[in-house]
Coordinates of C-alpha atoms and ligand atoms in Angstrom, one line a residue:
Chain A
M1 CA 31.9 16.8 -73.8
S2 CA 30.8 13.4 -75.0
R3 CA 34.3 13.0 -76.5
Q4 CA 35.8 13.4 -73.0
V5 CA 33.3 10.9 -71.7
N6 CA 34.3 8.4 -74.4
R7 CA 38.0 8.9 -73.6
T8 CA 37.3 8.4 -69.9
I9 CA 35.4 5.2 -70.5
I10 CA 38.1 3.8 -72.8
L11 CA 40.9 4.6 -70.4
S12 CA 39.0 3.1 -67.4
V13 CA 38.2 -0.1 -69.3
A14 CA 41.8 -0.3 -70.5
T15 CA 43.1 0.1 -66.9
V16 CA 40.8 -2.6 -65.5
A17 CA 41.4 -5.0 -68.4
G18 CA 45.1 -4.3 -68.6
G19 CA 45.5 -4.7 -64.8
L20 CA 43.7 -8.0 -64.8
G21 CA 45.6 -9.3 -67.9
L22 CA 49.0 -8.3 -66.6
S23 CA 48.2 -9.9 -63.2
A24 CA 47.3 -13.1 -64.9
L25 CA 50.4 -12.9 -67.1
A26 CA 52.7 -12.3 -64.0
H27 CA 51.8 -15.7 -62.7
S28 CA 53.0 -17.6 -65.8
P29 CA 56.2 -19.6 -65.0
D30 CA 58.2 -17.6 -67.6
I31 CA 57.6 -14.3 -65.9
A32 CA 57.0 -14.9 -62.2
G33 CA 60.2 -13.9 -60.4
Q34 CA 62.1 -13.1 -63.6
A35 CA 60.0 -10.5 -65.4
G36 CA 61.8 -8.8 -68.3
S37 CA 61.7 -5.2 -69.4
G38 CA 58.6 -5.7 -71.6
F39 CA 56.6 -6.7 -68.5
W40 CA 57.8 -3.6 -66.6
L41 CA 57.0 -1.4 -69.6
G42 CA 53.5 -2.8 -69.6
T43 CA 53.3 -2.0 -65.9
L44 CA 54.4 1.5 -66.5
L45 CA 51.8 2.0 -69.3
L46 CA 49.1 0.6 -67.0
W47 CA 50.1 3.2 -64.4
L48 CA 49.9 5.9 -67.0
A49 CA 46.5 4.8 -68.2
A50 CA 45.1 4.6 -64.7
T51 CA 46.4 8.1 -63.8
L52 CA 44.8 9.6 -66.9
A53 CA 41.6 7.8 -66.3
A54 CA 41.5 9.0 -62.7
R55 CA 42.2 12.5 -63.7
D56 CA 39.3 12.4 -66.3
L57 CA 36.9 10.8 -63.8
A58 CA 37.7 13.5 -61.2
G59 CA 37.1 16.1 -63.9
L60 CA 33.8 14.7 -64.8
A61 CA 32.8 14.4 -61.1
A62 CA 33.7 18.1 -60.6
Q63 CA 31.6 19.1 -63.6
Q64 CA 28.4 17.6 -62.2
R65 CA 26.2 20.1 -60.5
K66 CA 24.9 17.5 -58.1
P67 CA 27.7 15.0 -57.3
S68 CA 26.3 11.5 -57.7
G69 CA 27.6 8.8 -55.4
L70 CA 28.7 6.6 -58.2
L71 CA 31.1 8.9 -60.0
A72 CA 32.5 10.3 -56.8
L73 CA 33.2 6.7 -55.8
A74 CA 34.8 5.8 -59.2
V75 CA 38.0 7.7 -58.6
P76 CA 39.0 6.1 -55.2
L77 CA 38.0 2.7 -56.6
L78 CA 40.2 3.1 -59.6
V79 CA 43.2 4.3 -57.5
G80 CA 42.6 1.4 -55.0
F81 CA 42.5 -1.0 -57.9
L82 CA 45.7 0.4 -59.3
L83 CA 47.6 0.1 -56.0
V84 CA 46.5 -3.5 -55.5
V85 CA 47.5 -4.4 -59.1
L86 CA 50.9 -2.7 -58.8
W87 CA 51.4 -4.6 -55.5
E88 CA 50.6 -7.8 -57.2
L89 CA 52.7 -7.2 -60.3
I90 CA 55.8 -6.1 -58.4
T91 CA 55.7 -8.8 -55.7
V92 CA 55.0 -11.6 -58.3
G93 CA 57.0 -10.2 -61.2
A94 CA 60.1 -9.4 -59.1
G95 CA 59.7 -12.6 -57.0
V96 CA 59.5 -10.8 -53.6
P97 CA 59.6 -13.5 -50.9
A98 CA 56.2 -14.1 -49.3
V99 CA 57.6 -13.6 -45.8
L100 CA 58.5 -10.1 -46.7
M101 CA 55.4 -9.2 -48.7
P102 CA 52.9 -11.7 -50.0
P103 CA 51.0 -10.7 -53.2
P104 CA 47.3 -9.7 -52.7
S105 CA 46.2 -12.8 -54.6
M106 CA 47.9 -15.0 -51.9
V107 CA 46.3 -12.9 -49.1
A108 CA 42.9 -13.2 -50.8
A109 CA 43.3 -17.0 -51.1
R110 CA 44.3 -17.2 -47.5
F111 CA 41.4 -15.0 -46.5
G112 CA 38.9 -17.2 -48.3
G113 CA 40.5 -20.4 -46.9
A114 CA 40.5 -19.2 -43.3
L115 CA 37.0 -17.8 -43.0
P116 CA 36.0 -19.7 -39.9
V117 CA 39.2 -18.6 -38.0
L118 CA 38.7 -15.0 -39.2
A119 CA 35.1 -15.1 -38.1
A120 CA 36.0 -16.3 -34.6
D121 CA 38.7 -13.7 -34.3
F122 CA 36.3 -11.0 -35.5
V123 CA 33.7 -12.0 -32.9
Q124 CA 36.3 -12.1 -30.1
T125 CA 38.1 -8.8 -30.9
F126 CA 35.5 -6.6 -32.5
V127 CA 32.1 -7.8 -31.2
K128 CA 33.2 -8.8 -27.7
S129 CA 36.1 -6.4 -26.9
A130 CA 35.9 -3.3 -29.1
L131 CA 32.2 -2.7 -29.2
P132 CA 31.4 -3.0 -25.5
G133 CA 34.5 -1.1 -24.6
Y134 CA 33.6 1.6 -27.0
A135 CA 30.0 1.9 -25.7
I136 CA 31.2 2.0 -22.1
G137 CA 34.0 4.5 -22.7
C138 CA 31.8 6.8 -24.8
A139 CA 28.9 6.7 -22.4
A140 CA 31.1 7.3 -19.3
G141 CA 33.0 10.1 -21.0
F142 CA 29.8 11.8 -22.0
G143 CA 28.2 11.4 -18.6
T144 CA 31.3 12.7 -16.8
A145 CA 31.4 15.7 -19.1
V146 CA 27.8 16.6 -18.4
L147 CA 28.4 16.1 -14.7
A148 CA 31.6 18.2 -14.7
D149 CA 29.7 20.9 -16.6
R150 CA 27.0 20.9 -13.9
V151 CA 29.3 20.7 -10.8
P152 CA 31.9 23.5 -10.8
F153 CA 34.4 21.8 -8.5
L154 CA 34.4 18.7 -10.7
R155 CA 35.1 20.9 -13.7
R156 CA 38.1 22.5 -12.0
G157 CA 39.3 19.4 -10.4
L158 CA 38.6 16.6 -12.8
L159 CA 39.4 18.1 -16.2
P160 CA 43.1 18.7 -15.5
V161 CA 43.4 15.1 -14.1
A162 CA 41.5 13.8 -17.1
N163 CA 44.0 15.5 -19.5
F164 CA 46.9 14.1 -17.6
A165 CA 45.3 10.6 -17.5
S166 CA 44.6 10.7 -21.3
A167 CA 48.4 10.9 -21.8
L168 CA 48.8 7.4 -20.3
P169 CA 50.2 5.1 -22.9
I170 CA 47.9 2.1 -23.8
I171 CA 51.0 -0.1 -23.6
G172 CA 51.2 0.7 -19.9
I173 CA 47.6 0.0 -19.0
A174 CA 47.0 -3.1 -21.0
P175 CA 49.0 -5.5 -18.7
I176 CA 47.3 -3.9 -15.7
M177 CA 43.9 -4.5 -17.1
V178 CA 44.9 -8.2 -17.8
M179 CA 45.8 -8.4 -14.0
W180 CA 42.4 -6.9 -13.0
F181 CA 40.0 -8.5 -15.5
G182 CA 41.7 -11.7 -16.7
F183 CA 42.9 -12.9 -20.1
D184 CA 39.6 -13.0 -21.9
W185 CA 37.8 -10.1 -23.6
P186 CA 36.8 -8.1 -20.5
S187 CA 40.3 -6.9 -20.0
K188 CA 40.4 -5.8 -23.7
A189 CA 37.1 -4.1 -23.4
A190 CA 38.5 -2.3 -20.3
V191 CA 41.5 -1.0 -22.3
V192 CA 39.2 0.2 -25.1
A193 CA 36.9 1.9 -22.5
V194 CA 39.8 3.8 -21.0
M195 CA 41.1 4.8 -24.4
T196 CA 37.7 6.1 -25.7
F197 CA 36.7 7.8 -22.4
F198 CA 39.0 10.8 -22.7
P199 CA 38.3 11.9 -26.3
M200 CA 34.6 11.8 -25.5
L201 CA 35.1 13.7 -22.2
V202 CA 37.1 16.4 -23.8
Q203 CA 34.9 16.8 -26.9
T204 CA 31.6 16.8 -25.0
G205 CA 33.1 19.4 -22.6
A206 CA 34.1 21.6 -25.5
G207 CA 30.7 21.1 -27.1
L208 CA 28.8 22.1 -24.0
A209 CA 30.9 25.2 -23.8
A210 CA 30.1 26.1 -27.4
T211 CA 26.8 27.9 -26.9
G212 CA 26.6 31.6 -27.6
R213 CA 25.5 34.2 -25.2
I214 CA 22.4 35.3 -27.0
E215 CA 21.3 31.7 -27.5
R216 CA 21.6 31.1 -23.7
D217 CA 19.9 34.4 -22.9
L218 CA 17.0 33.4 -25.1
M219 CA 16.5 30.3 -22.9
R220 CA 16.7 32.6 -19.8
T221 CA 13.9 34.8 -21.1
Y222 CA 11.8 31.6 -21.3
A223 CA 12.7 30.9 -17.6
A224 CA 14.0 27.6 -18.9
G225 CA 15.7 25.4 -16.2
Y226 CA 18.9 23.6 -16.4
L227 CA 17.5 20.4 -18.0
T228 CA 15.4 22.2 -20.6
T229 CA 18.4 24.3 -21.6
L230 CA 20.5 21.2 -21.8
V231 CA 18.1 19.3 -24.0
C232 CA 16.9 22.2 -26.2
L233 CA 20.1 24.1 -26.7
R234 CA 23.3 22.8 -25.3
L235 CA 23.2 19.1 -26.4
P236 CA 22.2 19.9 -29.9
Q237 CA 24.9 22.5 -30.1
A238 CA 27.4 19.9 -28.7
L239 CA 26.3 17.2 -31.1
P240 CA 29.0 17.9 -33.8
F241 CA 31.7 17.7 -31.1
I242 CA 30.2 14.5 -29.8
F243 CA 30.2 12.9 -33.3
T244 CA 33.9 13.9 -33.7
A245 CA 34.6 12.0 -30.5
L246 CA 32.5 9.0 -31.7
K247 CA 34.6 8.9 -35.0
I248 CA 38.0 9.3 -33.3
N249 CA 36.9 6.6 -30.9
A250 CA 35.8 4.2 -33.6
T251 CA 39.3 4.1 -34.9
L252 CA 40.8 4.0 -31.4
A253 CA 38.6 1.1 -30.3
L254 CA 39.8 -1.3 -32.9
I255 CA 43.4 -0.4 -32.4
G256 CA 43.0 -0.7 -28.7
A257 CA 41.4 -4.1 -28.8
I258 CA 44.0 -5.5 -31.2
V259 CA 47.0 -4.2 -29.4
A260 CA 45.7 -5.2 -26.0
E261 CA 45.7 -8.8 -27.2
F262 CA 49.4 -8.6 -27.6
F263 CA 49.6 -8.7 -23.8
G264 CA 48.0 -12.0 -23.1
T265 CA 44.8 -13.5 -24.5
P266 CA 43.0 -16.8 -25.0
I267 CA 43.9 -18.4 -28.3
V268 CA 41.5 -16.4 -30.4
G269 CA 41.4 -12.8 -31.5
M270 CA 42.7 -10.6 -34.3
G271 CA 45.6 -9.3 -32.2
F272 CA 46.5 -12.7 -31.0
R273 CA 46.5 -14.1 -34.6
I274 CA 48.6 -11.3 -35.9
S275 CA 51.2 -11.8 -33.3
I276 CA 51.5 -15.6 -33.6
E277 CA 51.2 -15.7 -37.4
A278 CA 53.9 -13.0 -37.7
A279 CA 56.2 -15.1 -35.4
R280 CA 55.5 -18.1 -37.7
L281 CA 56.4 -16.0 -40.8
S282 CA 52.9 -16.6 -42.4
L283 CA 52.6 -13.1 -43.4
D284 CA 49.6 -13.9 -45.7
M285 CA 47.5 -14.6 -42.6
V286 CA 48.7 -11.4 -41.0
W287 CA 47.7 -9.5 -44.0
A288 CA 44.3 -11.3 -44.1
E289 CA 43.7 -10.1 -40.5
I290 CA 44.8 -6.6 -41.4
A291 CA 42.4 -6.6 -44.3
L292 CA 39.7 -7.8 -42.0
A293 CA 40.5 -5.1 -39.5
A294 CA 40.5 -2.5 -42.2
L295 CA 37.1 -3.7 -43.5
A296 CA 35.6 -3.7 -40.0
G297 CA 37.1 -0.4 -39.0
S298 CA 35.9 1.3 -42.3
A299 CA 32.4 -0.1 -41.9
F300 CA 32.2 1.1 -38.3
Y301 CA 33.5 4.5 -39.1
G302 CA 31.2 4.8 -42.1
A303 CA 28.1 3.9 -40.0
I304 CA 28.9 6.6 -37.6
A305 CA 29.6 9.1 -40.3
L306 CA 26.2 8.3 -41.8
A307 CA 24.5 8.8 -38.4
E308 CA 26.3 12.0 -38.1
R309 CA 25.1 13.3 -41.4
A310 CA 21.5 12.4 -40.5
A311 CA 21.8 14.0 -37.0
T312 CA 23.8 17.1 -37.7
G313 CA 22.9 18.0 -41.3
W314 CA 22.3 21.5 -40.1
H315 CA 26.0 22.1 -39.2
P316 CA 28.0 24.2 -41.7
S317 CA 30.5 21.3 -42.2
M318 CA 27.6 19.0 -43.3
R319 CA 25.5 21.4 -45.4
A320 CA 27.3 20.7 -48.6
A321 CA 26.0 17.1 -48.4
R322 CA 22.4 18.3 -48.3
Chain B
M1 CA 14.7 45.7 0.0
P2 CA 14.1 48.3 -2.6
R3 CA 11.5 51.0 -2.3
A4 CA 10.3 53.0 -5.3
S5 CA 11.2 56.6 -5.2
A6 CA 8.9 59.4 -6.3
A7 CA 11.0 60.1 -9.3
A8 CA 10.3 56.7 -10.8
L9 CA 6.6 57.5 -10.9
R10 CA 6.7 60.8 -12.6
T11 CA 4.5 60.0 -15.5
V12 CA 2.1 57.7 -13.6
P13 CA -0.2 59.3 -11.1
P14 CA 0.4 57.7 -7.6
T15 CA -2.5 56.0 -5.9
D16 CA -2.7 55.3 -2.2
A17 CA -1.5 51.7 -2.6
D18 CA 0.5 50.7 0.4
A19 CA 4.1 49.9 0.0
T20 CA 4.9 46.4 1.1
E21 CA 8.5 45.2 1.1
D22 CA 8.7 43.0 -1.9
R23 CA 6.2 44.5 -4.3
A24 CA 6.4 47.7 -6.2
P25 CA 4.6 50.2 -3.9
E26 CA 2.9 52.2 -6.5
P27 CA 0.2 52.4 -9.0
A28 CA 0.5 49.0 -10.6
R29 CA -0.4 50.5 -14.0
A30 CA 3.3 51.1 -14.7
V31 CA 4.5 48.1 -16.6
V32 CA 8.1 49.2 -16.4
S33 CA 9.2 51.5 -13.7
V34 CA 12.8 52.5 -13.4
S35 CA 14.3 55.0 -11.0
D36 CA 17.9 56.2 -10.7
L37 CA 19.0 53.1 -12.4
S38 CA 22.7 52.7 -13.1
L39 CA 24.9 49.9 -14.4
T40 CA 28.6 50.0 -14.4
Y41 CA 30.6 47.2 -16.2
E42 CA 33.9 46.6 -14.6
T43 CA 36.3 45.9 -17.5
A44 CA 40.0 45.5 -17.8
D45 CA 40.3 49.1 -18.9
G46 CA 38.4 50.4 -16.0
P47 CA 34.7 50.9 -15.4
V48 CA 32.3 51.5 -18.2
Y49 CA 29.3 53.6 -17.2
A50 CA 26.7 51.9 -19.4
L51 CA 23.7 53.5 -17.6
S52 CA 23.6 56.2 -15.1
G53 CA 20.6 57.9 -13.2
V54 CA 17.9 56.6 -15.6
D55 CA 14.4 57.4 -14.5
L56 CA 11.4 56.2 -16.6
A57 CA 8.0 54.9 -16.1
I58 CA 6.1 53.1 -18.9
A59 CA 2.4 52.6 -18.6
A60 CA 0.4 49.7 -19.9
G61 CA -0.3 49.9 -23.6
E62 CA 2.5 52.4 -24.4
F63 CA 4.9 52.1 -27.3
V64 CA 8.2 53.5 -26.2
S65 CA 11.2 53.8 -28.6
F66 CA 14.8 54.2 -27.4
I67 CA 17.1 56.1 -29.7
G68 CA 20.7 57.2 -29.4
P69 CA 24.2 56.6 -30.7
S70 CA 25.8 53.3 -30.4
G71 CA 27.1 52.5 -26.9
C72 CA 24.6 54.7 -25.1
G73 CA 23.1 51.8 -23.2
K74 CA 19.9 51.0 -25.1
T75 CA 20.6 47.3 -25.2
T76 CA 21.8 47.4 -21.6
L77 CA 18.6 49.0 -20.4
L78 CA 16.4 46.5 -22.3
R79 CA 18.5 43.6 -20.8
C80 CA 18.0 45.0 -17.3
V81 CA 14.3 45.0 -17.8
A82 CA 14.5 41.4 -19.1
D83 CA 16.6 40.4 -16.0
L84 CA 19.5 39.4 -18.3
E85 CA 21.7 42.1 -16.7
Q86 CA 21.9 43.1 -13.0
P87 CA 21.8 46.9 -12.4
T88 CA 24.5 48.1 -10.0
G89 CA 22.2 50.8 -8.6
G90 CA 18.7 52.1 -8.5
E91 CA 15.4 50.4 -8.8
L92 CA 13.5 48.5 -11.4
W93 CA 10.0 47.1 -11.4
V94 CA 8.3 45.1 -14.1
N95 CA 4.6 44.6 -13.8
G96 CA 4.8 45.5 -10.2
V97 CA 7.4 42.8 -9.3
S98 CA 11.1 42.5 -9.6
A99 CA 12.6 42.0 -13.0
E100 CA 13.5 38.4 -12.0
A101 CA 10.0 37.6 -10.9
A102 CA 8.6 39.0 -14.1
R103 CA 11.1 36.9 -16.1
L104 CA 10.2 33.8 -14.2
R105 CA 6.5 34.5 -14.9
R106 CA 7.4 34.8 -18.6
D107 CA 5.9 38.3 -18.7
Y108 CA 7.8 39.5 -21.8
G109 CA 9.0 38.4 -25.2
F110 CA 12.5 39.5 -26.2
V111 CA 13.7 40.1 -29.7
F112 CA 17.4 40.2 -29.7
Q113 CA 19.6 42.3 -32.0
A114 CA 20.7 39.1 -33.8
P115 CA 18.1 36.5 -34.8
A116 CA 19.5 33.8 -32.5
L117 CA 17.6 31.1 -34.3
Y118 CA 18.8 27.6 -33.5
P119 CA 20.3 26.2 -36.7
W120 CA 19.3 22.6 -36.0
R121 CA 15.6 23.6 -35.9
T122 CA 13.5 24.4 -38.9
I123 CA 11.9 27.9 -39.0
E124 CA 8.6 26.5 -37.7
R125 CA 10.3 24.6 -34.9
N126 CA 12.3 27.7 -34.0
V127 CA 9.1 29.6 -33.6
A128 CA 7.5 26.8 -31.7
L129 CA 10.4 26.7 -29.2
P130 CA 8.9 28.9 -26.5
L131 CA 5.5 27.1 -26.9
E132 CA 7.3 23.7 -26.5
I133 CA 9.0 24.9 -23.3
F134 CA 5.8 26.4 -21.9
G135 CA 4.0 23.1 -22.6
V136 CA 1.4 24.4 -25.1
P137 CA -0.5 21.4 -26.6
K138 CA 0.7 20.3 -30.1
A139 CA -2.4 21.3 -32.0
E140 CA -2.5 24.8 -30.6
R141 CA 1.3 25.1 -31.2
R142 CA 0.9 24.3 -34.8
E143 CA -2.0 26.7 -35.2
R144 CA -0.1 29.6 -33.6
V145 CA 3.1 29.0 -35.5
R146 CA 1.2 29.1 -38.7
R147 CA -0.6 32.3 -37.7
Y148 CA 2.6 34.2 -36.7
L149 CA 4.7 32.9 -39.6
D150 CA 1.9 34.3 -41.9
L151 CA 2.0 37.6 -40.0
V152 CA 5.7 38.1 -40.8
H153 CA 5.2 36.7 -44.3
L154 CA 7.2 33.5 -43.8
G155 CA 4.3 31.1 -44.4
G156 CA 6.1 29.4 -47.3
F157 CA 9.4 28.9 -45.4
A158 CA 8.2 26.9 -42.4
K159 CA 10.2 23.8 -43.3
K160 CA 13.4 25.7 -44.2
F161 CA 16.4 25.9 -41.9
P162 CA 17.5 29.3 -40.7
W163 CA 20.7 29.3 -42.8
Q164 CA 18.6 28.8 -45.9
L165 CA 17.0 32.2 -45.3
S166 CA 18.3 35.7 -45.8
G167 CA 19.2 37.8 -42.8
G168 CA 16.0 39.8 -43.0
M169 CA 13.9 36.7 -43.1
Q170 CA 15.7 35.4 -40.1
S171 CA 14.9 38.5 -38.1
R172 CA 11.3 38.2 -39.1
A173 CA 11.3 34.6 -37.8
S174 CA 12.8 35.8 -34.5
I175 CA 10.0 38.3 -34.2
A176 CA 7.4 35.6 -34.9
R177 CA 9.0 33.5 -32.1
A178 CA 8.7 36.4 -29.6
L179 CA 5.1 37.1 -30.6
C180 CA 3.8 33.5 -30.7
F181 CA 3.2 33.0 -27.0
D182 CA 1.4 36.4 -26.9
P183 CA 3.3 38.2 -24.1
Q184 CA 1.8 41.5 -23.0
L185 CA 5.2 43.1 -22.9
L186 CA 7.5 43.1 -25.9
L187 CA 11.2 44.1 -25.6
M188 CA 12.7 44.6 -29.1
D189 CA 16.3 45.4 -29.7
E190 CA 16.8 46.8 -33.2
P191 CA 14.6 44.1 -34.7
F192 CA 14.5 45.7 -38.1
G193 CA 18.1 46.8 -38.3
A194 CA 19.0 44.2 -40.9
L195 CA 16.0 44.8 -43.2
D196 CA 15.7 46.9 -46.4
E197 CA 13.6 50.0 -46.4
I198 CA 10.5 48.5 -48.1
V199 CA 10.3 45.4 -45.9
R200 CA 10.9 47.6 -42.9
D201 CA 8.1 49.9 -43.7
H202 CA 5.8 47.0 -44.1
L203 CA 6.8 45.4 -40.8
N204 CA 6.5 48.8 -39.1
E205 CA 2.8 49.0 -40.3
Q206 CA 2.3 45.4 -39.2
L207 CA 3.8 46.0 -35.8
L208 CA 1.8 49.2 -35.3
S209 CA -1.5 47.5 -36.1
L210 CA -0.6 44.5 -33.9
W211 CA 0.1 47.0 -31.1
R212 CA -3.1 48.9 -31.7
E213 CA -5.2 45.7 -31.7
T214 CA -3.6 43.9 -28.8
G215 CA -2.8 46.8 -26.5
K216 CA 0.7 45.3 -25.8
T217 CA 3.3 47.4 -24.1
V218 CA 6.4 47.7 -26.4
L219 CA 9.9 48.8 -25.6
F220 CA 11.7 49.3 -28.9
V221 CA 15.3 50.1 -29.7
T222 CA 16.1 51.7 -33.0
H223 CA 18.6 53.8 -34.8
S224 CA 16.1 55.4 -37.2
I225 CA 14.4 58.6 -36.3
P226 CA 11.5 58.2 -38.7
E227 CA 10.9 54.6 -37.4
A228 CA 10.9 55.8 -33.8
V229 CA 8.5 58.6 -34.4
Y230 CA 6.2 56.6 -36.6
L231 CA 5.8 53.7 -34.2
S232 CA 5.9 55.3 -30.8
S233 CA 3.7 57.0 -28.3
R234 CA 6.9 58.3 -26.7
V235 CA 10.5 58.5 -27.9
V236 CA 13.3 58.3 -25.3
V237 CA 16.5 60.0 -26.5
M238 CA 19.7 58.7 -24.9
S239 CA 23.3 59.7 -24.9
P240 CA 26.5 57.9 -24.1
R241 CA 29.3 58.1 -21.5
P242 CA 27.6 57.8 -19.2
G243 CA 24.5 56.2 -20.8
R244 CA 21.5 58.4 -19.8
I245 CA 18.2 59.8 -20.9
I246 CA 18.5 63.3 -22.3
D247 CA 15.0 63.8 -23.6
V248 CA 11.6 62.1 -23.7
V249 CA 9.5 63.2 -26.8
D250 CA 5.7 62.7 -26.8
C251 CA 4.3 61.4 -30.1
S252 CA 0.8 60.7 -29.0
R253 CA -0.6 63.7 -30.9
L254 CA 0.0 61.7 -34.1
G255 CA -2.9 59.6 -33.1
R256 CA -3.1 55.8 -33.1
Q257 CA -4.1 55.4 -36.7
R258 CA -0.9 56.2 -38.7
P259 CA -0.7 55.6 -42.4
L260 CA 2.8 55.6 -43.7
E261 CA 2.2 58.9 -45.4
I262 CA 2.0 60.6 -42.0
R263 CA 5.7 60.7 -42.2
E264 CA 5.5 63.6 -44.5
S265 CA 3.1 65.6 -42.3
P266 CA 4.2 68.8 -40.5
E267 CA 3.5 67.4 -37.1
F268 CA 5.5 64.3 -37.8
L269 CA 8.4 66.4 -39.1
A270 CA 8.3 68.7 -36.1
I271 CA 8.5 65.7 -33.7
A272 CA 11.3 64.2 -35.7
H273 CA 13.1 67.5 -35.6
R274 CA 13.0 67.6 -31.8
V275 CA 14.3 64.1 -31.6
R276 CA 17.2 65.0 -34.0
E277 CA 18.0 68.1 -31.9
G278 CA 18.1 65.9 -28.8
L279 CA 20.5 63.4 -30.5
R280 CA 22.7 66.3 -31.7
A281 CA 22.9 67.7 -28.2
G282 CA 24.0 64.3 -26.9
H283 CA 26.6 64.0 -29.6
A284 CA 28.0 67.5 -28.9
Y285 CA 28.9 66.2 -25.5
D286 CA 31.7 64.1 -26.9
E287 CA 33.1 66.1 -29.8
Ligands
ADP401 N1 29.1 42.8 -21.2 C1 29.7 44.0 -21.2 N2 30.9 44.2 -20.6 C2 31.5 45.4 -20.7 N3 31.0 46.5 -21.3 C3 29.8 46.3 -21.9 C4 29.1 45.1 -21.9 N4 28.0 45.2 -22.6 C5 28.0 46.5 -23.0 N5 29.1 47.2 -22.6 C6 29.4 48.6 -22.8 O1 28.3 49.3 -22.3 C7 28.0 50.4 -23.1 C8 26.6 50.4 -23.6 O2 26.4 49.3 -24.4 P1 25.0 48.9 -25.1 O3 23.9 48.9 -24.1 O4 25.2 47.7 -25.9 O5 24.8 50.1 -26.1 P2 23.8 50.3 -27.3 O6 22.9 49.1 -27.4 O7 23.1 51.6 -27.1 O8 24.6 50.4 -28.5 C9 29.0 50.4 -24.3 O9 30.0 51.3 -24.0 C10 29.4 48.9 -24.3 O10 30.8 48.9 -24.7
MG402 MG1 22.6 47.7 -28.9

C-alpha cells in the first residue's frame, strides 16, 4: 500500500521535473530545431513515466472509499501537463514553424503581453454578446415551452416549426442578424439567443412531459390547480432536463458569439481577433484567444454544473456525488 | 342528472330526504354509494370490462376491504371513488355529492399502490406536501408531520430522501402523507403490499386503532385474506372479467377490539374460510 504510494509520488515528481527540465533544455541553441536522438529518447521516457504515474494515481483514486477532489483532479492535471509539455518539446525540438503551430511557451508569453486586448475582447464577446444572448434565449425557450404545454394548439403547431427552425445553420442567420441589429454586440447576442432558444424549448418540453401518472394523480387528489401542480411537481421533475439545456447552451453561446463575429463586427471581440490574427499569420495570438475561450467556456460550464449539483442532487445521475 | 337507485342503498335504511337533481337523494349517512357502476376501458385489443354492475353502499365509520385476484377492478373502483377515473355507467356518490365535488372538497386521502414520493423532497417535506397545498400554517405543519411520522415509525428519517429509504419505509411515508391532513375518508390501494409480515402486522394494529379512535371510513384494497378479515367490518370479494362483486362478508362480529391473536380464533377462521370460498368461486369462472 504505502509502497505503491511512494512509487506514485516518485513517478509524478519525475514527470513534472523531467517535463520542466526537458522543456528548458529544448530552448538551448544546440537543440532547438535540431534535436538529436538523445532528446527524443528523453521525451519518450517522460511519456512513459507520465503514463505510469497517471495509472497509479487513477488506481489510488479508485481505492479511496470517498473520492477526494484533490486526487481525482490529479490525473487530468497530469495528463494535461504531459500534453502541453509534449507539444512544447515537439514544436521547439523539431523546429516547427510558428505559423503552423506555435509552442505553448510562445502562446503564454503572448497571452501575458496582450492582457488588455484580451480583456477588451472578453468583455465584448463573452460579457456583452454571449451572456445576454444566453439569458434571453434560455428564458424565451423556457417560457415558450411552458406556454406550449399549457395551450394545446401551440404544442401541436409550434413544436414542429421549432424543430424545423432549430435546423437553421448559424452561418445563415448571422448575416441577417447583422442587417437587423447592426455590427456591434446586439447582433451577436441575437445569434446566441436564437441558437440557445431551441435546446431549451425542446428540453423543457421533454421535462414537463416526464411526470408519472401516479405523481400527477396525487396532485389531483389534493384538488391542486394548474399552477400548484406546475410548481410542486412538474417543474422540479423537469429541472434535470432544464439543466441539460443550460449546459448545452453554455457551450453553444460562446461558439455562437465567436463565429457571429466573423460576419462583421467593430474592431474588438474574440472572433474578430481570431480572424484577423489568423490572416496576419500571428498564430500565437489566435492560440491565446483560443485559450481564453477555453478558460471562459470551462468556467461558465463548471458554474452551471455546480448549480445543477446543488439543485438536482436528488436525481439518480447526481446521487453518487452526495 | 343522475338519480340514485334503490339498489345502491341496500345496506343503508332510506329516509324521506327529498331527491334534488344534483345531490344524492338519500340518507346522507352513506359515505360512498355506488349503484350499477360500470367502467369499460377501450383498448387497442378491444374493450376491457374493468367493472360491471357494481352495487355497494358504505356507511360512515365502516372499514371495508376489497379482495380479489389481480385485474378484478379493485384499483379501478377506488380510483372511481377518488374521481381519478370516469365510470362509463351507473352512479356514484361520495359524501352525498358527486365524486368530483368530493375530490374538490378534499374529502379523502388516497394511498396509491406505489409510494409516489417526490424524490426532490425529503421525507418530512413529502408528508407536508398536502398541508402546504392546503395552506396549513407552518408551525402546525411541522407539528403534524412529526406526529404522523412517529405514528408510522419514521421519526428518525424525516431529513432523508425517499431513495435513501427501503420500499417498506417509503410506503409508510406515503401513508403518513395521506393521514396528515386528517381526511374522514381513506382510500388505500394495497398500502402494505411491499412490507414484510412483522411490519405489516404492526401497521395493521396501528391502522385499526387509528380507525377505532377517529371513526374514519376506510376503503382498503388487499391481497391477503387474514389482513382483510382482521381489519374490516366488511370484506368485499371481487372477481374479474368482468370486474364485479361476488360476495360481501360481514366481519363485525369480531368486535372492534381485535388483538392480533384473534386471527387464530374459530370465528375469525370461519369468516376467512367464507372469503376464501368466495375467491375460489370467482377463480373457477376462468379456469
Ligand atoms: N388505464 C387502463 N387502460 C386499459 N385497461 C386498464 C387500465 N387500467 C386498468 N385496466 C384493466 O382493467 C382491469 C382492472 O384493473 P385494476 O383495477 O387495476 O385491477 P386490480 O387493481 O384489481 O388488480 C384489468 O384487466 C386491467 O388490465
Ligand atoms: Mg390494483
